[in-house]
Short mmCIF file of C-alpha atoms and ligand atoms in Angstrom, two decimals:
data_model
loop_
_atom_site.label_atom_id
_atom_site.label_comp_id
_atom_site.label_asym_id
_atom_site.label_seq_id
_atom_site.Cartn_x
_atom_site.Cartn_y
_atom_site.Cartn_z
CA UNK A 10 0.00 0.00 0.00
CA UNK A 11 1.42 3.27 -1.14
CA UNK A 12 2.38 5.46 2.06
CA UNK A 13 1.01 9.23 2.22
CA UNK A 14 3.87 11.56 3.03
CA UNK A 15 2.66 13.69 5.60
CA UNK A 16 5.00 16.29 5.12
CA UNK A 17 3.90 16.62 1.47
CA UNK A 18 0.74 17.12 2.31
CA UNK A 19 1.10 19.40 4.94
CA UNK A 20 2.17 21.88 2.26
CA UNK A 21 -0.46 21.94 0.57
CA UNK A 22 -2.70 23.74 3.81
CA UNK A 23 -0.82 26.98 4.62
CA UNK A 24 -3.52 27.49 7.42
CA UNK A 25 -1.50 24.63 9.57
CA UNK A 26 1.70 26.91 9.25
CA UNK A 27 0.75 29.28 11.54
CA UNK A 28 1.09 29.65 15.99
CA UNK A 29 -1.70 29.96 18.05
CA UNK A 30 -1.34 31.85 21.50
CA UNK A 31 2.98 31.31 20.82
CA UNK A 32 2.72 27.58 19.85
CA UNK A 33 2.49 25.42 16.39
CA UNK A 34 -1.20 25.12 15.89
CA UNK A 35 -2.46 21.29 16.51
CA UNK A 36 -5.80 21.44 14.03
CA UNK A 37 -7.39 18.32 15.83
CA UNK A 38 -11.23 19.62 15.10
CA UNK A 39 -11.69 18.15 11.85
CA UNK A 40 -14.84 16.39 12.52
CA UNK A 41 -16.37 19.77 13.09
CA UNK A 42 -14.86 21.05 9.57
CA UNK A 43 -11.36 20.26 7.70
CA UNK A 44 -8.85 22.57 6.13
CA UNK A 45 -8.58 23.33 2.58
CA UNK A 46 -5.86 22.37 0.76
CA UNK A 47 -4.40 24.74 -1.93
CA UNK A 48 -5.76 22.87 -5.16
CA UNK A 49 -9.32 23.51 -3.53
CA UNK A 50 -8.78 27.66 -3.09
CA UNK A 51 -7.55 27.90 -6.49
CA UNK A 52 -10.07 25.71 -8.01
CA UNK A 53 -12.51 28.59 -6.85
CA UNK A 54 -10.54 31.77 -7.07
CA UNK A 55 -10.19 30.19 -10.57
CA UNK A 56 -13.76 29.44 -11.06
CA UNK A 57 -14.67 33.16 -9.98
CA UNK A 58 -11.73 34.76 -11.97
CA UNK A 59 -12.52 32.89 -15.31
CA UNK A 60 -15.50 31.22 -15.94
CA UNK A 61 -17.92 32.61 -13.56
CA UNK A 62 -21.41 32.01 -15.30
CA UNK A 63 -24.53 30.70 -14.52
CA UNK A 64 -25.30 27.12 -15.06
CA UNK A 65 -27.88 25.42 -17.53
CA UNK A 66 -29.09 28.68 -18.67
CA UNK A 67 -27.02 30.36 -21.22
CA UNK A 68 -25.63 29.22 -24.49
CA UNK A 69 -22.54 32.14 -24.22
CA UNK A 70 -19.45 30.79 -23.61
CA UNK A 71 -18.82 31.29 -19.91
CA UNK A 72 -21.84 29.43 -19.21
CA UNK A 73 -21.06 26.36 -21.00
CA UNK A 74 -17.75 26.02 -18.99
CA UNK A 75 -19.33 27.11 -15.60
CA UNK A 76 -22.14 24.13 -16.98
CA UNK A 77 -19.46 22.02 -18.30
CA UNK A 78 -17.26 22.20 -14.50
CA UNK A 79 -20.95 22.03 -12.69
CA UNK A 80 -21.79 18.51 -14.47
CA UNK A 81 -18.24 17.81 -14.18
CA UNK A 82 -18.06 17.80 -10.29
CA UNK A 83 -20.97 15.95 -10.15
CA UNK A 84 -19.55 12.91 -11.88
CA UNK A 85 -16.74 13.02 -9.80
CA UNK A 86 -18.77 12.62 -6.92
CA UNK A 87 -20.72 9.82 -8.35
CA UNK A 88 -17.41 7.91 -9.11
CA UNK A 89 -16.04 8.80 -5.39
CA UNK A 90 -19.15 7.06 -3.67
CA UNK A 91 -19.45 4.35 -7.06
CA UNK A 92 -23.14 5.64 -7.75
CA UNK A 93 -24.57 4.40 -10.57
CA UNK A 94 -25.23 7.32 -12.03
CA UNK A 95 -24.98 11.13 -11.93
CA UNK A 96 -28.74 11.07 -12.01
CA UNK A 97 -28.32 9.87 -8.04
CA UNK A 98 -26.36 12.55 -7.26
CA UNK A 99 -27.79 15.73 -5.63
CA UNK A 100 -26.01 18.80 -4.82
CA UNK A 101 -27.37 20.22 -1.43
CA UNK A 102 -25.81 22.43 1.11
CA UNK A 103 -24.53 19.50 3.06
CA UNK A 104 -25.70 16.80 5.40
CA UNK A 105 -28.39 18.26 7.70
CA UNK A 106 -29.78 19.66 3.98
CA UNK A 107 -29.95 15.91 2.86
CA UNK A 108 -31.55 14.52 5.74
CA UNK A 109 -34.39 17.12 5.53
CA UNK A 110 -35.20 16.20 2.33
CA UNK A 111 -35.76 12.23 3.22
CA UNK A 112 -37.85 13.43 6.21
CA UNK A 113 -39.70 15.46 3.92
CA UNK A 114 -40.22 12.67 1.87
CA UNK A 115 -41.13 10.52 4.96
CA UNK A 116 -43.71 12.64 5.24
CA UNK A 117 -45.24 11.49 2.40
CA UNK A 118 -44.63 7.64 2.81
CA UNK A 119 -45.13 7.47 6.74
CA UNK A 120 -48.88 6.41 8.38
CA UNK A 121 -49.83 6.06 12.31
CA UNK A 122 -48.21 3.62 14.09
CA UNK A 123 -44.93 3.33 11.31
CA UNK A 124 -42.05 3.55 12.64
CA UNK A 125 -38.46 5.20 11.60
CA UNK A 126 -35.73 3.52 13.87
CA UNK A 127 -32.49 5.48 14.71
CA UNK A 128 -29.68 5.50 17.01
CA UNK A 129 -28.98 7.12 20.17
CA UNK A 130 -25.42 7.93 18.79
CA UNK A 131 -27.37 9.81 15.67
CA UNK A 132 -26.30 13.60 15.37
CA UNK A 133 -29.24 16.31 16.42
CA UNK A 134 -29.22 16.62 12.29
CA UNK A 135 -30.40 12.73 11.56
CA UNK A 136 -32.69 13.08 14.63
CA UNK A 137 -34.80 16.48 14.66
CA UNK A 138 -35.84 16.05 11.14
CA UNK A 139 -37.28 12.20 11.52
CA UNK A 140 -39.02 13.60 15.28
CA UNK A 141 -40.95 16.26 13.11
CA UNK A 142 -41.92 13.59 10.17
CA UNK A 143 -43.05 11.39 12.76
CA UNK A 144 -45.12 14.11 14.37
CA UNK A 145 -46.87 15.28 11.78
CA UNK A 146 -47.46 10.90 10.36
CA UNK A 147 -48.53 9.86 13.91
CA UNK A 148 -45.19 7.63 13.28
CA UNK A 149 -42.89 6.92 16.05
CA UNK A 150 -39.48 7.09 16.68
CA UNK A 151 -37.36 4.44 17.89
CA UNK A 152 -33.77 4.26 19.68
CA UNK A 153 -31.49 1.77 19.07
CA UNK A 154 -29.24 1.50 22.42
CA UNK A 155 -25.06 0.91 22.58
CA UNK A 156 -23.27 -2.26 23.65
CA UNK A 157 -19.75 -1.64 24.68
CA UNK A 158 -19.70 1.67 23.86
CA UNK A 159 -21.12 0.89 19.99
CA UNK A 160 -24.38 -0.04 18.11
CA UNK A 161 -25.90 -2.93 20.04
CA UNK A 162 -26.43 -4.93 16.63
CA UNK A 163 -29.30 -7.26 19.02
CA UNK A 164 -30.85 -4.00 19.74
CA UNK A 165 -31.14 -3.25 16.33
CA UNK A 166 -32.07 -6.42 15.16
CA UNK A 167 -34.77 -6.36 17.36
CA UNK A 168 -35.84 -2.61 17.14
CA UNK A 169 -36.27 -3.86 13.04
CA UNK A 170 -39.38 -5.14 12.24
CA UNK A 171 -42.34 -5.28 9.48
CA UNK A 172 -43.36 -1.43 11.04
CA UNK A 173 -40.26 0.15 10.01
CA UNK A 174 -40.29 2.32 7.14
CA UNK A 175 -37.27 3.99 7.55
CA UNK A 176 -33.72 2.71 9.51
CA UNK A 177 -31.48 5.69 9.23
CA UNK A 178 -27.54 5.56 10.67
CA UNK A 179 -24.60 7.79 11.47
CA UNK A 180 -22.22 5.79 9.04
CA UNK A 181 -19.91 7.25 11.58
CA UNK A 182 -20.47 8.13 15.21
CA UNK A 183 -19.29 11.93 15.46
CA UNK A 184 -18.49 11.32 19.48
CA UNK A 185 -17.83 7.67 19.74
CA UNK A 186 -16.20 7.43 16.36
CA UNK A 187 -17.52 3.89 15.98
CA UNK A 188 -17.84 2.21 12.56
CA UNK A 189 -21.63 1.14 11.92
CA UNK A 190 -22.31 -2.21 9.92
CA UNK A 191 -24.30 -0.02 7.36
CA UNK A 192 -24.32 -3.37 4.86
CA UNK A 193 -25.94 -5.40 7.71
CA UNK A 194 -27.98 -2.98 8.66
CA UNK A 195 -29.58 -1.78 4.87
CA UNK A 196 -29.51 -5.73 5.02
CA UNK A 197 -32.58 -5.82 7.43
CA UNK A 198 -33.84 -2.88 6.55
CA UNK A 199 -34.60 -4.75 3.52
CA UNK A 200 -35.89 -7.40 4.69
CA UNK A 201 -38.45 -5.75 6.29
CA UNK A 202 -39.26 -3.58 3.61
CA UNK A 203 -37.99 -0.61 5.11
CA UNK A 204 -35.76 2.28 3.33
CA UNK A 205 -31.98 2.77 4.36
CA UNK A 206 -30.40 5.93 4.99
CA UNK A 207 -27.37 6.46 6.52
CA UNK A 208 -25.57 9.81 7.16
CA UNK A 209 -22.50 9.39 5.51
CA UNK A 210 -20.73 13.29 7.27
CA UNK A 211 -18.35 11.16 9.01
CA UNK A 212 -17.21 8.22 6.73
CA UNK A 213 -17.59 9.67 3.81
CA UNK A 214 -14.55 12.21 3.93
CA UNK A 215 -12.20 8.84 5.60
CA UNK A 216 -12.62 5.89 4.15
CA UNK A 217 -13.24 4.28 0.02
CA UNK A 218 -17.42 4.27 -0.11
CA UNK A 219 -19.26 2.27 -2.56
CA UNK A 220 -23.03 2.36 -2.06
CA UNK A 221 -24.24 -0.04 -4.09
CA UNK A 222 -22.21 -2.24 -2.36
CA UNK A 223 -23.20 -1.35 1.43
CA UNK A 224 -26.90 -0.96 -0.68
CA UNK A 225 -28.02 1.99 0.88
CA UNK A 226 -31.46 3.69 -0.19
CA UNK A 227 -29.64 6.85 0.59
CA UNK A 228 -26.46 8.69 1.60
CA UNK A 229 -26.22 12.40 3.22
CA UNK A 230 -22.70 14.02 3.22
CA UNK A 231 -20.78 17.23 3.75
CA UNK A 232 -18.55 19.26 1.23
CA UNK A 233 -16.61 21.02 4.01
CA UNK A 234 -15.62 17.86 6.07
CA UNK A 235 -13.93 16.45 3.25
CA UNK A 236 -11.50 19.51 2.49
CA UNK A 237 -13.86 21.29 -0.07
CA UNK A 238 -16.07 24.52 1.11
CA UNK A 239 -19.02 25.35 3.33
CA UNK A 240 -22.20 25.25 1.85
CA UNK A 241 -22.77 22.18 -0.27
CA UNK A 242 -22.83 18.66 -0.18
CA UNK A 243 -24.41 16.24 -1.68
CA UNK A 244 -27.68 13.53 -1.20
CA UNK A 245 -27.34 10.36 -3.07
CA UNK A 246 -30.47 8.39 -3.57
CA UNK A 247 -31.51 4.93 -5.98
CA UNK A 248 -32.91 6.32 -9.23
CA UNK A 249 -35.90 4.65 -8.95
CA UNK A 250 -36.40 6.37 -5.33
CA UNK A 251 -35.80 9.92 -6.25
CA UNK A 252 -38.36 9.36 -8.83
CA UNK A 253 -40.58 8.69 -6.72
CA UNK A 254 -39.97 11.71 -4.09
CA UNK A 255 -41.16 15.09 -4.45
CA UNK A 256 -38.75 17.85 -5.38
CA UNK A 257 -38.45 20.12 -1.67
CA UNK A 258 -37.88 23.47 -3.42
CA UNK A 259 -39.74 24.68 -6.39
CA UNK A 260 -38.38 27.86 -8.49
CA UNK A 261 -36.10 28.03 -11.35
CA UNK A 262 -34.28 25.43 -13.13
CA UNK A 263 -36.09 22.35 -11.67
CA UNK A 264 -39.22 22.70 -13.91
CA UNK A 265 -39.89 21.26 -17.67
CA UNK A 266 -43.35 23.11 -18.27
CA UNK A 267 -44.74 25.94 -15.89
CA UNK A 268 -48.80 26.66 -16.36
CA UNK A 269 -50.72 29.34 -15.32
CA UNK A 270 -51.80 26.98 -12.26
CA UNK A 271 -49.32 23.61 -12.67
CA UNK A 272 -45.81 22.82 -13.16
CA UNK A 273 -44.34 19.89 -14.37
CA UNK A 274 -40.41 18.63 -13.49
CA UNK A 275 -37.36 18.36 -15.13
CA UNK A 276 -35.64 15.00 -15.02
CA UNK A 277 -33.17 13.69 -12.30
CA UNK A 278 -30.80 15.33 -10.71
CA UNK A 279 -32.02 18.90 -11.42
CA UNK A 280 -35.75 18.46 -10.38
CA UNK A 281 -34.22 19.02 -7.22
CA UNK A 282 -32.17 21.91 -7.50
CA UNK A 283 -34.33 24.61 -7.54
CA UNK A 284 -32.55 28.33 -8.19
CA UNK A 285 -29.47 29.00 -9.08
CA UNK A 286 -27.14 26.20 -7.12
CA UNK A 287 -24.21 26.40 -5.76
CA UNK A 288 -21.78 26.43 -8.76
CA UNK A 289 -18.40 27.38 -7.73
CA UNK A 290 -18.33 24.99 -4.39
CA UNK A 291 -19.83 22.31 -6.13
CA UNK A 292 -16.87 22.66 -8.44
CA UNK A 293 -14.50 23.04 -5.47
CA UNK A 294 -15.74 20.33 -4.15
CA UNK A 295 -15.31 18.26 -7.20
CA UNK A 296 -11.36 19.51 -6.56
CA UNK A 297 -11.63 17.76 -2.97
CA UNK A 298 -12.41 14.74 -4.48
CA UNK A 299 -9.49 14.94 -6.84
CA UNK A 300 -7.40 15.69 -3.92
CA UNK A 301 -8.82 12.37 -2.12
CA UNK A 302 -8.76 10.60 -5.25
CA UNK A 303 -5.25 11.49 -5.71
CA UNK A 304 -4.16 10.14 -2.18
CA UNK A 305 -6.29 7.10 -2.10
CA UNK A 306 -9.46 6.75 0.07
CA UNK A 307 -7.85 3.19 1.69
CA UNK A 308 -4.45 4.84 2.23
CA UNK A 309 -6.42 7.15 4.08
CA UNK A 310 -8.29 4.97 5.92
CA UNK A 311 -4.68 3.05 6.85
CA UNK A 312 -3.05 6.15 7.96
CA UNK A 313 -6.21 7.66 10.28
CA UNK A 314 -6.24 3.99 12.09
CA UNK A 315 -2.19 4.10 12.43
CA UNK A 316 -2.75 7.52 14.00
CA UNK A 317 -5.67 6.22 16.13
CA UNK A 318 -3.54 3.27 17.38
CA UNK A 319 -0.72 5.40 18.43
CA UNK A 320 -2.52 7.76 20.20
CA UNK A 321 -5.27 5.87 22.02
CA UNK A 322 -3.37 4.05 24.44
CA UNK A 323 -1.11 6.91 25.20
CA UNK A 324 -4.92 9.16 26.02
CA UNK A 325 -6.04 5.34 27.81
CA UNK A 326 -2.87 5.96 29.94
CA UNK A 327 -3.73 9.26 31.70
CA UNK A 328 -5.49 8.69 34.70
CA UNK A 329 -8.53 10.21 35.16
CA UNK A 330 -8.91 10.77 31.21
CA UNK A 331 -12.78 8.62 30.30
CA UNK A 332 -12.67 8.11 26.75
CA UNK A 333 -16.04 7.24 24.80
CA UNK A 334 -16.95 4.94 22.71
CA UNK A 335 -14.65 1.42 21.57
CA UNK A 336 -11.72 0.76 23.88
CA UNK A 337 -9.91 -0.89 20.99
CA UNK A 338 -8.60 1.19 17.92
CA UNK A 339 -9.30 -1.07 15.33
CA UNK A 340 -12.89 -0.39 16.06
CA UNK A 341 -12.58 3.24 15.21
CA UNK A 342 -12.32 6.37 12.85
CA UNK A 343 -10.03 9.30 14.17
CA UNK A 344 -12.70 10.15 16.34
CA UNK A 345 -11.77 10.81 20.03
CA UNK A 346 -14.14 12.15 22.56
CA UNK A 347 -12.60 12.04 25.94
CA UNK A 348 -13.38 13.72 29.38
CA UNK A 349 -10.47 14.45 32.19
CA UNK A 350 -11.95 14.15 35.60
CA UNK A 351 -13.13 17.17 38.23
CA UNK A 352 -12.37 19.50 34.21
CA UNK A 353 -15.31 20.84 32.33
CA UNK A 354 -14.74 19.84 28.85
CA UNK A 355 -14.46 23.34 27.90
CA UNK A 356 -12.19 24.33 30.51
CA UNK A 357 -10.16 21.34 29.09
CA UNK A 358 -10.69 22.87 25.24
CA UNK A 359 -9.71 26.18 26.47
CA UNK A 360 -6.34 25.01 28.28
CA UNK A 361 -5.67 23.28 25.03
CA UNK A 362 -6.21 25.88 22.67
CA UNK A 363 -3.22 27.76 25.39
CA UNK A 364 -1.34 24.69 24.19
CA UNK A 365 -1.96 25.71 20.48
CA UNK A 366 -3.98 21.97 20.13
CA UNK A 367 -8.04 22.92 18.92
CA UNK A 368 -10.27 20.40 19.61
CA UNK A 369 -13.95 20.80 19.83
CA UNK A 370 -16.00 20.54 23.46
CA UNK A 371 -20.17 20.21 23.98
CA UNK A 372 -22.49 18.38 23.59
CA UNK A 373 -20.89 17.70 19.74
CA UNK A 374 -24.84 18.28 18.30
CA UNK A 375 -25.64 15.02 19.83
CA UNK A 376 -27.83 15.78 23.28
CA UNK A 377 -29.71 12.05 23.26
CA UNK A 378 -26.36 10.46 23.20
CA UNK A 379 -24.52 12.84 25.33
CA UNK A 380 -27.70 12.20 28.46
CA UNK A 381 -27.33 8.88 27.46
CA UNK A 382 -23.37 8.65 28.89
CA UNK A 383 -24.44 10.14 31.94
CA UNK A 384 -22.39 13.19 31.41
CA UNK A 385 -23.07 17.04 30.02
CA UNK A 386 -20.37 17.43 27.84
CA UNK A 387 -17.47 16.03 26.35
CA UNK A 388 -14.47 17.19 24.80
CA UNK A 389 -13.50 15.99 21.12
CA UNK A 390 -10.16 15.27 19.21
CA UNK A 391 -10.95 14.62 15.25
CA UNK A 392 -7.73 13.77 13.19
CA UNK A 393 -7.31 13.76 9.33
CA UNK A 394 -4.46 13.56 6.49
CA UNK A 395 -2.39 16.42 7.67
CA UNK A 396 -2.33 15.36 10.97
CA UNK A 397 0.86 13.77 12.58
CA UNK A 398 2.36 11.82 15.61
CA UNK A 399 4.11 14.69 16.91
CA UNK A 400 0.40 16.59 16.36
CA UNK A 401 -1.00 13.18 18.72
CA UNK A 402 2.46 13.75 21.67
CA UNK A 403 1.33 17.41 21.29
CA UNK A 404 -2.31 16.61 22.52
CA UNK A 405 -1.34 14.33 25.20
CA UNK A 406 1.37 16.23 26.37
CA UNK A 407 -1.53 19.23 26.61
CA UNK A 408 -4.02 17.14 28.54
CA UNK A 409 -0.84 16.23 30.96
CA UNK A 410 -0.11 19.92 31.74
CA UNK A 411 -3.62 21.00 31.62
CA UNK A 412 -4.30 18.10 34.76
CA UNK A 413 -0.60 19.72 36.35
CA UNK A 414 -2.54 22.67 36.07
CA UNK A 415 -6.17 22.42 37.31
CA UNK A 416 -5.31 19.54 40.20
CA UNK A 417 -1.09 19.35 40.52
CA UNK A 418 -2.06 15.83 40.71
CA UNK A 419 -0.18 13.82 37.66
CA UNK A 420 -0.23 10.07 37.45
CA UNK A 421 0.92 7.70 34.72
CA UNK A 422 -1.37 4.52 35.36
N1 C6P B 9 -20.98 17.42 12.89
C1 C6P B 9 -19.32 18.05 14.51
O1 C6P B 9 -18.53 18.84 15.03
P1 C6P B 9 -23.56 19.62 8.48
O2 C6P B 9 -23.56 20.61 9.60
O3 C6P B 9 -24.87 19.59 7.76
O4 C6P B 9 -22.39 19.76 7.57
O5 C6P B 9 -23.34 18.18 9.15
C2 C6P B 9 -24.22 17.73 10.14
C3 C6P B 9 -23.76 16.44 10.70
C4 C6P B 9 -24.54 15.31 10.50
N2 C6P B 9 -24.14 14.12 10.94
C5 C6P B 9 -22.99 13.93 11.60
C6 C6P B 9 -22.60 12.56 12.04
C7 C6P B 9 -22.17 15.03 11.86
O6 C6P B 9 -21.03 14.84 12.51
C8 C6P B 9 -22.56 16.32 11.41
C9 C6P B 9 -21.75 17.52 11.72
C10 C6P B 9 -20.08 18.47 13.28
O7 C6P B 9 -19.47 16.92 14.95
C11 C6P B 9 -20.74 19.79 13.48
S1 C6P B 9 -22.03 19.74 14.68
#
């Protein structure tokens, strides 16, 4: 397997080069949002500086290209998540835009007493939008519980039956940074009938994704997590699905005839990207993917894990220091999310960031999980391709002098 060289990389995101109250900056919130490497902030300033033009409109030249790099992205996203076709591939404004739209869509399919079964682990943004679909369809909403700090698969198994219409999973837990079975699970979602969606904001940006192999129904994911911009992301759906859904938006672009008091649709993708969409970070985006392409999504995947291994035991090690979620590595993403006794996590985040080392502390958008650990908070490390083993010394080094600080009280167990 072809190494990444760290170094290299590093070169490409000038933003790491920088100090932070006197010391190196440690970027350890990349679950929260990544960098952007160079080849993604020229890839725009290009965009804007040359061929800025709206899309599917115009027959002039600009608009062809900005048309041409528009359609362009979008098969480069279908080929990074091995979608059948571009037709499957929806530009939104990122995960929590996704997930709307399904609930919206649940809306129509859901009747009393259905049910839509979650997880506790699931992120406010693949919770809120099923609680309203199932208030307004009578539906309910069910919880599948953790085993050993992960998806109790009996739980699920059992929370699965001929009532569910809809089993949607964190692909990736954004606290416990556990790996869901997504293929097992779309497996008995199937069986009974039910659609799979699975929010994808995690795993997508870390590890090689091919959804008609896990056969999800659907897939939510976020631009700006996987080193392109803010504000777009994209919702994959089966063809034969998004047929059958609704468009969410209505206004320009997304119609084929418009009456005096009707409207028909244009075909997949663009029935549902109403207005003008969001051309140049959909094209910057497309440049992430090159970027991830480029590196390989398993070498990727390898490295994270190496990084994971390394550090865990050393963050095990500190006494007083809980960490959630698996107790073995090889169960995980880079995904920390730790608490350091008698500290409030964002004391904690705040003695790190003295440290240079930014890592994220709350309740991480996930309040059902975060009641269900019995605690109010947690702090949050999140590693990714630029990150190092010096970056992992550097954040256990910080918790060390942070305990030094707050209690005088160091222990190596
Ligand atoms: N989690 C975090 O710091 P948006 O905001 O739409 O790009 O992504 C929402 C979202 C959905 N699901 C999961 C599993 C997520 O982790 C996130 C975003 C960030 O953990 C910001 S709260």
């Amino acid at each position: 397997m072809a190494k990444l060289d760290i170094q290299k990389i590093r070169q490409d995101f000038p933003i790491l080069d920088q100090y932070v109250n006197d010391e190196p900056l440690v970027y350890l919130d990349n679950a929260a949002t990544t960098q952007k490497p160079n080849q993604v902030l020229t890839c725009l300033s290009d965009y804007y500086h040359q061929d800025n033009a709206n899309v599917h409109r115009g027959v002039h030249t600009l608009a062809e290209r900005a048309t041409h790099e528009y359609e362009a992205a979008r098969e480069k996203l279908r080929a990074f998540i091995k979608a059948k076709s571009t037709k499957e591939v929806l530009f939104t404004r990122g995960t929590t835009t996704g997930l709307n739209w399904l609930a919206r869509f649940a809306e129509e399919v859901l009747q009393p007493g259905d049910e839509v079964v979650v997880s506790i682990m699931e992120h406010h943004s693949n919770i809120i939008p099923w609680q309203q679909a199932c208030r307004k369809t009578g539906a309910k909403l069910v919880y599948v519980y953790l085993k050993d700090g992960q998806l109790d698969m009996l739980d699920l198994e059992n929370k699965i039956s001929d009532k569910t219409k809809f089993v949607s999973l964190a692909h990736v837990s954004n606290v416990l940074g556990c790996i869901n079975p997504i293929k097992k699970a779309a497996l008995l979602a199937h069986q009974h009938g039910a659609y799979m969606v699975v929010d994808g904001a995690q795993s997508v940006p870390h590890m090689s994704i091919d959804v008609q192999d896990l056969d999800c129904d659907f897939l939510a994911f976020s631009g700006h997590k996987m080193l392109g911009p803010t504000g777009i992301g994209v919702l994959y759906g089966k063809e034969e699905l998004l047929n059958q859904m609704s468009p969410v938006e209505f206004g320009g672009e997304m119609i084929d005839f418009v009456y005096e008091q009707e409207a028909t649709w244009k075909e997949l993708p663009w029935k549902f990207e109403a207005g003008t969409p969001n051309i140049a970070d959909a094209i910057a985006l497309g440049a992430a993917v090159d970027y991830l392409e480029n590196l390989g999504m398993d070498n990727i995947h390898a490295y994270e894990q190496e990084l994971v291994r390394y550090v865990l035991p050393k963050l095990q090690a500190i006494e007083g220091v809980t960490i959630y979620g698996p107790q073995d590595a090889s169960e995980r993403s880079g995904v920390i999310a730790f608490n350091i006794a008698g500290l409030h996590p964002h004391d904690a985040a705040t003695a790190l960031d003295y440290e240079g080392v930014a890592v994220r502390a709350g309740h991480h958008c996930a309040q059902p999980l975060i009641n269900h650990l019995g605690i109010s908070s947690a702090a949050r490390a999140s590693f990714y391709i630029y990150n190092t083993k010096e970056d992992c010394d550097k954040l256990v080094e910080a918790i060390i002098k942070t305990k030094e600080f707050f209690n005088g009280t160091l222990k190596i167990r």
